[in-house]
Structures are given as C-alpha cells and as structure tokens.
Amino acid sequence: MKTRGVPDFLLLLLTALLVGFGITMVLSSSSIYALTSFTSNGCKICGGDELYFVKRQAMWLLLGIFGMLITMNIPFSFYKRNFLLIVFVSFLSLLLVIIPGIGNDVKGARSWFSFGSVNLQPAEFAKLGLILYLAAIISKKGDGFRDLKKGLMPPLVVTGAFFILIMVQPDMGSAAILLGTAIVVMICGGARIGHLFMIGFPVTSLAVFAYVMKKDHAWNRLTSFLDPWSDPLGTGYHIKQSLIAIAHGGLTGTGFGKSIQKYLYLPEAHTDFIFAIISEELGFFGTSLFLLVYLLFILRGIHICLKVHDTFASLVGIGIVSMIGIQAFVNIGGVTSFIPLTGVTLPFISYGGSSLLMTLVSTGILLSVSREVSRQKLTEQGQKQLHANR
C-alpha cells in the first residue's frame, strides 16, 4: 500500500492566520455599511444587522474549509487523470454565464450565476481549471512543449479562449490574473519567453485596447489611476478615499474597528478596498506584519513546488501560488494607486464567497502536493534505513 504523507504544517498555519484575519477585517470594514443598509434577512430598506456580511462570509468560510479538507486528501494524480473534464466544465461555465437570462448582471458585468441570494462567479473556478489543464498538458508533452507549433500553440489557444470569454463579461481583473498565472505556468514548464511575447503580446494588447475603447468606465479607471485628483468627486473618488484611509493610518493605525473611511466614505470597503481599511486601522507596522504573512505563504508554497518530484504536481502548485500572489498584487496595487483599479478581491481577506471558496479549495490542492513531498521524504528515509540495515 502506498504511503500517504502529511500536509505541510507551516502552510496550513499560515492559511489559518490569513482566513482568521480576513473574517475579522470583514467584521470591522462591513459593520457600518451593513448596519445602515441590511437587515438579517437581506432587506435593503431599514437596515439594522451589522453582522450581515460576517455571517455570510462565515458560511462561505466553513464551506471553503470543508472543500480544502477534501482536496488536500485527494491524491494530486486524481486531477491529472480528470483534467479534461475539469477544464471542459470550467469553459462551459464561462460560456453559459455570458448568455442573457442565465448569467446575472452585477454592476454592469454578467459574471455571476445567481441561486436565490447566493452568487457564484465562474471565473474563479476557471482560473483553477486552466491551471490544471496547463500543468497536465505540459507534463505530458515534456521537452516537446518548447516547440512552438505542436507544443506551445494548443495551450495558448485554450488560454486565449478563456481570456476572451472573461473579457466579454467584462471582467478585466480576473482576465488579467488568469493570463498572468497561465504565463507563469508556461514559463516554468519550459516555454520560450520569445514565443510567448511574439504571439501573446499583440493579441492581448489588441483585446485590452478594444475593451478600454468600448467601455467608458475602463478608460475612466485608467485616467483616474494616473491622476485621481483631476476628478476627485467622480472617476477619482474611490482612489482618493483609499489613499486618505492609508494616509490616516500612519505608522501605528487608528486601532481595530476605528476606521473613519468605513463610515460610507470609501465604497466597497469590505471587498475591493479592504486593504485600505487594514492600513487605516493597523497602520504601517500592522500592515507590514500582515504582508509578511502573505509573503511567507507564497514562499512556502514555492518551496513545496520545488521539492516535489512530479512535474504535474509542481506546475499545479506554481500555478496556485502565482494565482494567489498575482491577485493580491493586482488588488493592493489598485488600492494604493500603483496600477489601475480592476475590481478584484484580496485573496483570503475580502468579502466574497466564490473567491474565498476557490482560494481555499486551491490551497487544499497545494496541501495535497505537500503531502507528496512528505511521502517522498518518508520513502527516502525508509530506503536509507533499509540500506543501513544491510
């Protein structure tokens, strides 16, 4: 019987710290908005339930933990055998969500499936599905993946199809994260950077240009990023209020629960802009500690990926770590006006069911890879002991 290793304790601990901190910050950042806008049954008329968002996030957290426990106990070879089914379901969900009457419009984007009061965002599932597909294809092709026509082109076409379907919704933030993650996986799998640049850059640039020219709000986000004070009460309002929150935090912060910007000055304080509230309440020192935990999570994930011997498992792990890292960079970069706003959540932290669920499920797969690393060590130790006895 094949020995099963144990999941990486440090990665599990860092995950627990992040999700625990996340639901705490959802409580702090959403309480005023929930108190003034929502009752316990979701009514938007009279308000009164400051725990409205926290209770919903707790439900998704429990579901996510359950999903993580399942995926961390499934051998990674299962995903290798069933990657075609997974990527097909992911692709089909992206097709269905853009069909009027099936997908639900939220703030101008048809990116959600609605089941009563529950919304699911298929782009979150698609990112993981594409990672599994790319890892399986690259590990099967081996050195042949470096060939442009027979190796690299099929994964590029599939990645392009996913990218375009998400852009059509439109959801530029998720599309950028998916594309960035795919590029990292392909480079780590042996793709030539020159080939990726030669094919990917013109196509991506054209798609982004067409999107920006068609959507006024996308152009406004770009211009407000460059100079938010040019229209402080219009297109630059979100960025301006975010920067005020960060500046107000100073070195030590205002203290937990004592943010001023969450008093309806900063829109989406519990979702897209939760990092601004963290900065305001915890200050430079507290925010730096939080970012250190994030960095340790990413570095530990990379360490696991480098230790595992299986190419598929290594690439899946790299894809998951890259997806979380890139999404965190896109969120924090937008909130701090380092890059244009794209409207994505901060992994593990922001309010958002689909994001939290899929981040934890993905982490479960990464923990499954860590179990393989542990199994390798046990096998090697057993072999050394056997040789020593001889």
Short mmCIF file of C-alpha atoms in Angstrom, two decimals:
data_model
loop_
_atom_site.label_atom_id
_atom_site.label_comp_id
_atom_site.label_asym_id
_atom_site.label_seq_id
_atom_site.Cartn_x
_atom_site.Cartn_y
_atom_site.Cartn_z
CA MET A 1 0.00 0.00 0.00
CA LYS A 2 1.35 3.43 -0.98
CA THR A 3 2.30 5.61 2.00
CA ARG A 4 0.49 8.94 2.30
CA GLY A 5 2.47 11.86 3.63
CA VAL A 6 1.21 14.57 5.95
CA PRO A 7 0.22 18.09 4.81
CA ASP A 8 2.70 20.90 5.36
CA PHE A 9 2.03 22.29 8.84
CA LEU A 10 3.51 25.76 8.19
CA LEU A 11 1.38 26.29 5.06
CA LEU A 12 -1.70 25.14 6.98
CA LEU A 13 -0.88 27.52 9.85
CA LEU A 14 -0.34 30.48 7.51
CA THR A 15 -3.65 29.73 5.79
CA ALA A 16 -5.44 29.68 9.15
CA LEU A 17 -3.85 33.02 10.10
CA LEU A 18 -4.91 34.63 6.82
CA VAL A 19 -8.53 33.45 6.87
CA GLY A 20 -8.87 34.27 10.57
CA PHE A 21 -7.54 37.76 9.99
CA GLY A 22 -9.73 38.07 6.89
CA ILE A 23 -13.04 37.40 8.60
CA THR A 24 -12.00 39.74 11.44
CA MET A 25 -11.37 42.55 8.96
CA VAL A 26 -14.65 41.82 7.16
CA LEU A 27 -16.35 42.36 10.52
CA SER A 28 -14.61 45.68 11.03
CA SER A 29 -14.90 47.03 7.48
CA SER A 30 -18.51 46.00 6.77
CA SER A 31 -20.28 46.67 10.08
CA ILE A 32 -21.31 50.29 9.39
CA TYR A 33 -22.46 49.60 5.84
CA ALA A 34 -24.39 46.52 6.99
CA LEU A 35 -25.92 48.39 9.94
CA THR A 36 -27.23 51.16 7.71
CA SER A 37 -28.24 49.04 4.72
CA PHE A 38 -29.18 45.45 5.60
CA THR A 39 -31.45 43.58 8.00
CA SER A 40 -30.75 39.97 8.92
CA ASN A 41 -32.90 38.76 6.01
CA GLY A 42 -31.05 40.92 3.47
CA CYS A 43 -33.61 43.71 3.22
CA LYS A 44 -32.08 46.94 1.92
CA ILE A 45 -34.72 49.25 3.35
CA CYS A 46 -34.42 49.70 7.08
CA GLY A 47 -31.03 48.20 7.94
CA GLY A 48 -30.04 47.04 11.38
CA ASP A 49 -27.80 43.92 11.18
CA GLU A 50 -24.13 44.87 11.50
CA LEU A 51 -23.15 41.17 11.25
CA TYR A 52 -24.91 40.63 7.92
CA PHE A 53 -21.74 40.28 5.83
CA VAL A 54 -19.77 38.47 8.53
CA LYS A 55 -22.41 35.75 8.85
CA ARG A 56 -22.46 35.21 5.10
CA GLN A 57 -18.67 35.17 4.92
CA ALA A 58 -18.56 32.68 7.81
CA MET A 59 -20.87 30.39 5.83
CA TRP A 60 -18.51 30.53 2.82
CA LEU A 61 -15.52 30.06 5.12
CA LEU A 62 -16.95 26.85 6.57
CA LEU A 63 -17.75 25.63 3.06
CA GLY A 64 -14.24 26.57 1.93
CA ILE A 65 -12.60 24.76 4.85
CA PHE A 66 -14.67 21.68 4.04
CA GLY A 67 -13.57 21.93 0.39
CA MET A 68 -9.94 22.38 1.42
CA LEU A 69 -10.07 19.30 3.66
CA ILE A 70 -11.47 17.28 0.75
CA THR A 71 -8.96 18.45 -1.86
CA MET A 72 -5.96 18.08 0.48
CA ASN A 73 -6.91 14.42 0.97
CA ILE A 74 -7.35 13.67 -2.74
CA PRO A 75 -4.09 12.48 -4.36
CA PHE A 76 -2.93 15.02 -6.97
CA SER A 77 -2.92 12.18 -9.52
CA PHE A 78 -6.74 12.40 -9.50
CA TYR A 79 -6.59 15.88 -11.04
CA LYS A 80 -4.08 14.64 -13.62
CA ARG A 81 -6.45 11.91 -14.74
CA ASN A 82 -9.53 14.14 -14.87
CA PHE A 83 -8.10 17.44 -16.11
CA LEU A 84 -10.06 17.34 -19.38
CA LEU A 85 -13.39 17.08 -17.57
CA ILE A 86 -12.42 19.87 -15.18
CA VAL A 87 -11.32 22.26 -17.94
CA PHE A 88 -14.43 21.45 -20.00
CA VAL A 89 -16.78 22.27 -17.10
CA SER A 90 -14.81 25.48 -16.44
CA PHE A 91 -15.02 26.53 -20.09
CA LEU A 92 -18.73 25.67 -20.32
CA SER A 93 -19.49 27.77 -17.23
CA LEU A 94 -17.78 30.78 -18.83
CA LEU A 95 -19.87 30.31 -21.95
CA LEU A 96 -23.15 29.99 -20.06
CA VAL A 97 -22.62 32.99 -17.78
CA ILE A 98 -22.48 35.49 -20.66
CA ILE A 99 -25.85 34.32 -22.02
CA PRO A 100 -28.68 36.73 -21.05
CA GLY A 101 -31.16 35.03 -18.76
CA ILE A 102 -28.59 32.58 -17.44
CA GLY A 103 -25.82 34.83 -16.16
CA ASN A 104 -26.68 37.61 -13.73
CA ASP A 105 -25.66 41.26 -14.23
CA VAL A 106 -23.85 42.79 -11.26
CA LYS A 107 -22.61 46.38 -11.65
CA GLY A 108 -22.57 46.14 -15.44
CA ALA A 109 -20.80 42.77 -15.71
CA ARG A 110 -22.52 39.48 -16.48
CA SER A 111 -20.10 37.44 -14.38
CA TRP A 112 -22.33 35.61 -11.92
CA PHE A 113 -24.71 32.67 -11.58
CA SER A 114 -27.43 33.51 -9.08
CA PHE A 115 -29.15 30.86 -6.96
CA GLY A 116 -31.51 32.81 -4.75
CA SER A 117 -29.35 35.00 -2.53
CA VAL A 118 -26.20 33.04 -3.41
CA ASN A 119 -23.97 34.24 -6.27
CA LEU A 120 -21.19 32.17 -7.85
CA GLN A 121 -18.51 33.61 -10.13
CA PRO A 122 -17.36 31.04 -12.71
CA ALA A 123 -14.17 33.00 -13.48
CA GLU A 124 -12.85 31.91 -10.07
CA PHE A 125 -13.36 28.25 -10.98
CA ALA A 126 -11.96 28.80 -14.48
CA LYS A 127 -8.60 30.03 -13.14
CA LEU A 128 -8.07 26.77 -11.27
CA GLY A 129 -9.37 24.70 -14.19
CA LEU A 130 -6.90 26.33 -16.58
CA ILE A 131 -4.01 25.73 -14.16
CA LEU A 132 -4.81 22.01 -14.02
CA TYR A 133 -5.12 21.85 -17.81
CA LEU A 134 -1.81 23.60 -18.45
CA ALA A 135 0.04 21.50 -15.87
CA ALA A 136 -1.31 18.26 -17.37
CA ILE A 137 -0.55 19.23 -20.98
CA ILE A 138 2.96 20.48 -20.22
CA SER A 139 3.87 17.42 -18.14
CA LYS A 140 2.62 15.14 -20.95
CA LYS A 141 4.49 16.94 -23.71
CA GLY A 142 7.76 17.13 -21.79
CA ASP A 143 10.54 18.67 -23.88
CA GLY A 144 8.14 18.83 -26.83
CA PHE A 145 6.39 21.73 -25.13
CA ARG A 146 9.22 24.01 -26.25
CA ASP A 147 8.18 23.51 -29.87
CA LEU A 148 6.04 26.46 -30.98
CA LYS A 149 3.58 24.74 -33.32
CA LYS A 150 2.98 21.37 -31.66
CA GLY A 151 3.91 22.20 -28.08
CA LEU A 152 3.05 25.76 -27.11
CA MET A 153 0.29 26.70 -29.56
CA PRO A 154 -2.55 24.46 -28.24
CA PRO A 155 -2.23 25.71 -24.63
CA LEU A 156 -2.01 29.29 -25.92
CA VAL A 157 -5.24 28.86 -27.89
CA VAL A 158 -7.07 27.44 -24.85
CA THR A 159 -5.69 30.21 -22.62
CA GLY A 160 -6.75 32.82 -25.19
CA ALA A 161 -10.28 31.38 -25.31
CA PHE A 162 -10.60 31.58 -21.51
CA PHE A 163 -9.17 35.10 -21.52
CA ILE A 164 -11.59 36.36 -24.18
CA LEU A 165 -14.66 34.82 -22.50
CA ILE A 166 -13.81 36.57 -19.23
CA MET A 167 -13.11 39.87 -21.03
CA VAL A 168 -16.52 39.64 -22.74
CA GLN A 169 -18.34 39.58 -19.36
CA PRO A 170 -16.50 42.07 -18.89
CA ASP A 171 -14.10 41.32 -16.00
CA MET A 172 -10.70 42.75 -16.81
CA GLY A 173 -9.26 42.00 -13.38
CA SER A 174 -9.99 38.26 -13.47
CA ALA A 175 -8.85 38.08 -17.09
CA ALA A 176 -5.52 39.69 -16.20
CA ILE A 177 -4.99 37.32 -13.26
CA LEU A 178 -5.84 34.28 -15.39
CA LEU A 179 -3.48 35.39 -18.15
CA GLY A 180 -0.65 36.23 -15.75
CA THR A 181 -0.99 32.89 -13.98
CA ALA A 182 -1.01 31.00 -17.28
CA ILE A 183 2.16 32.78 -18.44
CA VAL A 184 3.97 31.88 -15.20
CA VAL A 185 2.96 28.20 -15.52
CA MET A 186 4.03 28.06 -19.18
CA ILE A 187 7.39 29.71 -18.48
CA CYS A 188 8.05 27.35 -15.57
CA GLY A 189 7.03 24.48 -17.87
CA GLY A 190 9.77 25.39 -20.35
CA ALA A 191 8.06 27.71 -22.85
CA ARG A 192 10.33 30.13 -24.65
CA ILE A 193 9.71 33.69 -23.49
CA GLY A 194 10.29 34.94 -27.03
CA HIS A 195 7.48 32.74 -28.36
CA LEU A 196 5.09 33.93 -25.64
CA PHE A 197 5.93 37.57 -26.31
CA MET A 198 5.72 37.19 -30.09
CA ILE A 199 2.23 35.66 -30.01
CA GLY A 200 0.70 36.72 -26.71
CA PHE A 201 1.63 40.39 -26.54
CA PRO A 202 -0.05 41.56 -29.80
CA VAL A 203 -3.22 39.55 -29.16
CA THR A 204 -3.52 40.65 -25.53
CA SER A 205 -2.79 44.28 -26.35
CA LEU A 206 -5.45 44.29 -29.06
CA ALA A 207 -8.04 42.73 -26.73
CA VAL A 208 -7.29 45.18 -23.91
CA PHE A 209 -7.33 48.16 -26.30
CA ALA A 210 -10.70 47.11 -27.74
CA TYR A 211 -12.08 46.66 -24.21
CA VAL A 212 -10.87 50.05 -23.00
CA MET A 213 -12.17 51.84 -26.09
CA LYS A 214 -15.59 50.18 -25.81
CA LYS A 215 -16.10 50.63 -22.08
CA ASP A 216 -16.10 54.18 -20.77
CA HIS A 217 -15.61 53.05 -17.17
CA ALA A 218 -12.42 51.19 -18.13
CA TRP A 219 -10.95 54.33 -19.69
CA ASN A 220 -12.05 56.33 -16.65
CA ARG A 221 -10.29 53.88 -14.34
CA LEU A 222 -7.10 54.25 -16.35
CA THR A 223 -7.18 58.04 -16.29
CA SER A 224 -8.16 58.19 -12.60
CA PHE A 225 -5.21 55.96 -11.75
CA LEU A 226 -2.87 58.42 -13.44
CA ASP A 227 -4.39 61.46 -11.71
CA PRO A 228 -7.24 60.72 -9.25
CA TRP A 229 -7.40 64.39 -8.18
CA SER A 230 -8.35 65.50 -11.68
CA ASP A 231 -11.92 64.40 -10.85
CA PRO A 232 -11.96 63.87 -7.05
CA LEU A 233 -15.75 63.56 -6.80
CA GLY A 234 -16.17 61.41 -9.92
CA THR A 235 -13.82 58.90 -11.51
CA GLY A 236 -11.06 59.54 -8.96
CA TYR A 237 -13.29 59.28 -5.87
CA HIS A 238 -12.51 55.65 -4.97
CA ILE A 239 -8.75 56.09 -5.26
CA LYS A 240 -8.79 59.39 -3.41
CA GLN A 241 -10.71 57.96 -0.45
CA SER A 242 -8.49 54.88 -0.43
CA LEU A 243 -5.33 56.96 -0.25
CA ILE A 244 -6.86 59.10 2.51
CA ALA A 245 -7.54 55.92 4.52
CA ILE A 246 -3.97 54.67 4.04
CA ALA A 247 -2.51 58.05 5.00
CA HIS A 248 -4.78 58.33 8.04
CA GLY A 249 -3.38 55.05 9.39
CA GLY A 250 0.11 56.47 9.73
CA LEU A 251 2.67 54.24 11.46
CA THR A 252 0.51 52.67 14.17
CA GLY A 253 -3.04 52.97 12.82
CA THR A 254 -6.26 54.23 14.36
CA GLY A 255 -6.92 50.93 16.12
CA PHE A 256 -9.09 47.95 15.23
CA GLY A 257 -12.65 48.99 14.43
CA LYS A 258 -11.81 52.69 14.47
CA SER A 259 -11.60 53.41 10.75
CA ILE A 260 -13.21 56.64 9.61
CA GLN A 261 -13.38 55.76 5.91
CA LYS A 262 -15.66 52.77 6.52
CA TYR A 263 -18.37 55.23 7.57
CA LEU A 264 -19.60 55.19 3.98
CA TYR A 265 -16.82 57.47 2.70
CA LEU A 266 -14.98 54.63 0.97
CA PRO A 267 -17.17 52.47 -1.32
CA GLU A 268 -16.63 48.69 -1.29
CA ALA A 269 -14.66 48.94 1.96
CA HIS A 270 -15.24 45.25 2.78
CA THR A 271 -14.48 43.91 -0.73
CA ASP A 272 -12.17 45.62 -3.22
CA PHE A 273 -10.81 48.22 -0.76
CA ILE A 274 -10.41 46.16 2.41
CA PHE A 275 -6.64 46.68 2.26
CA ALA A 276 -7.19 50.43 2.71
CA ILE A 277 -9.16 49.73 5.91
CA ILE A 278 -6.40 47.39 7.12
CA SER A 279 -3.86 50.16 6.53
CA GLU A 280 -6.01 52.74 8.29
CA GLU A 281 -6.72 50.64 11.38
CA LEU A 282 -3.38 48.85 11.77
CA GLY A 283 -1.01 51.42 10.30
CA PHE A 284 2.30 50.79 8.59
CA PHE A 285 3.57 48.35 11.22
CA GLY A 286 0.44 46.20 11.36
CA THR A 287 0.04 46.18 7.58
CA SER A 288 3.69 45.19 7.16
CA LEU A 289 3.15 42.24 9.52
CA PHE A 290 0.09 41.19 7.52
CA LEU A 291 2.03 41.41 4.24
CA LEU A 292 4.83 39.36 5.82
CA VAL A 293 2.38 36.52 6.48
CA TYR A 294 1.25 36.77 2.85
CA LEU A 295 4.88 36.64 1.69
CA LEU A 296 5.64 33.63 3.89
CA PHE A 297 2.60 31.83 2.45
CA ILE A 298 3.84 32.42 -1.12
CA LEU A 299 7.44 31.47 -0.30
CA ARG A 300 6.32 28.30 1.48
CA GLY A 301 4.18 27.37 -1.50
CA ILE A 302 7.13 27.88 -3.87
CA HIS A 303 9.32 25.78 -1.56
CA ILE A 304 6.83 22.90 -1.74
CA CYS A 305 6.66 23.14 -5.54
CA LEU A 306 10.45 22.97 -5.84
CA LYS A 307 10.68 19.92 -3.57
CA VAL A 308 8.08 17.71 -5.28
CA HIS A 309 9.47 15.38 -7.96
CA ASP A 310 6.34 15.12 -10.11
CA THR A 311 6.22 17.73 -12.90
CA PHE A 312 2.43 17.95 -12.92
CA ALA A 313 2.22 18.49 -9.16
CA SER A 314 5.00 21.09 -9.27
CA LEU A 315 3.32 23.10 -12.04
CA VAL A 316 -0.10 22.94 -10.37
CA GLY A 317 1.44 24.24 -7.17
CA ILE A 318 3.28 27.02 -9.01
CA GLY A 319 0.03 27.97 -10.75
CA ILE A 320 -1.92 28.16 -7.48
CA VAL A 321 0.77 30.19 -5.71
CA SER A 322 1.04 32.50 -8.74
CA MET A 323 -2.74 32.95 -8.93
CA ILE A 324 -2.96 33.99 -5.27
CA GLY A 325 0.15 36.18 -5.47
CA ILE A 326 -0.86 37.94 -8.69
CA GLN A 327 -4.40 38.57 -7.42
CA ALA A 328 -3.03 40.04 -4.19
CA PHE A 329 -0.68 42.27 -6.19
CA VAL A 330 -3.49 43.43 -8.51
CA ASN A 331 -5.78 44.24 -5.56
CA ILE A 332 -3.18 46.01 -3.43
CA GLY A 333 -1.68 47.76 -6.46
CA GLY A 334 -5.09 49.17 -7.41
CA VAL A 335 -5.95 50.25 -3.86
CA THR A 336 -2.62 52.07 -3.47
CA SER A 337 -2.86 53.65 -6.98
CA PHE A 338 0.24 51.78 -8.13
CA ILE A 339 -1.72 50.21 -11.02
CA PRO A 340 -5.23 50.85 -12.43
CA LEU A 341 -8.20 49.58 -10.42
CA THR A 342 -9.62 46.29 -11.69
CA GLY A 343 -12.16 45.36 -9.02
CA VAL A 344 -10.75 42.07 -7.74
CA THR A 345 -10.84 40.80 -4.17
CA LEU A 346 -7.88 40.34 -1.84
CA PRO A 347 -7.40 36.53 -1.51
CA PHE A 348 -8.35 35.07 1.92
CA ILE A 349 -9.28 38.56 3.19
CA SER A 350 -12.01 40.34 1.20
CA TYR A 351 -15.70 39.61 1.49
CA GLY A 352 -16.68 37.37 -1.42
CA GLY A 353 -17.94 33.80 -1.39
CA SER A 354 -16.65 32.48 -4.72
CA SER A 355 -13.19 33.96 -4.16
CA LEU A 356 -12.81 32.59 -0.63
CA LEU A 357 -14.18 29.17 -1.58
CA MET A 358 -11.90 28.70 -4.57
CA THR A 359 -8.85 30.11 -2.79
CA LEU A 360 -9.29 27.55 -0.01
CA VAL A 361 -10.02 24.71 -2.44
CA SER A 362 -6.88 25.66 -4.40
CA THR A 363 -4.88 25.77 -1.16
CA GLY A 364 -6.17 22.27 -0.43
CA ILE A 365 -4.68 21.06 -3.71
CA LEU A 366 -1.38 22.75 -2.78
CA LEU A 367 -1.52 20.92 0.56
CA SER A 368 -2.09 17.68 -1.36
CA VAL A 369 1.14 18.41 -3.24
CA SER A 370 2.86 18.99 0.12
CA ARG A 371 1.69 15.54 1.20
CA GLU A 372 3.51 14.10 -1.80
CA VAL A 373 6.67 15.92 -0.68
CA SER A 374 6.24 14.38 2.77
CA ARG A 375 5.70 10.94 1.21
CA GLN A 376 8.89 11.36 -0.81
CA LYS A 377 10.83 12.08 2.38
CA LEU A 378 9.35 9.06 4.15
CA THR A 379 10.23 6.85 1.18
CA GLU A 380 13.79 8.17 1.04
CA GLN A 381 14.22 7.70 4.79
CA GLY A 382 12.89 4.16 4.50
CA GLN A 383 15.33 3.36 1.71
CA LYS A 384 18.26 4.78 3.71
CA GLN A 385 17.22 2.75 6.73
CA LEU A 386 16.99 -0.38 4.57
CA HIS A 387 20.49 0.17 3.19
CA ALA A 388 21.82 0.84 6.68
CA ASN A 389 20.37 -2.45 7.98
CA ARG A 390 22.09 -4.30 5.16
#
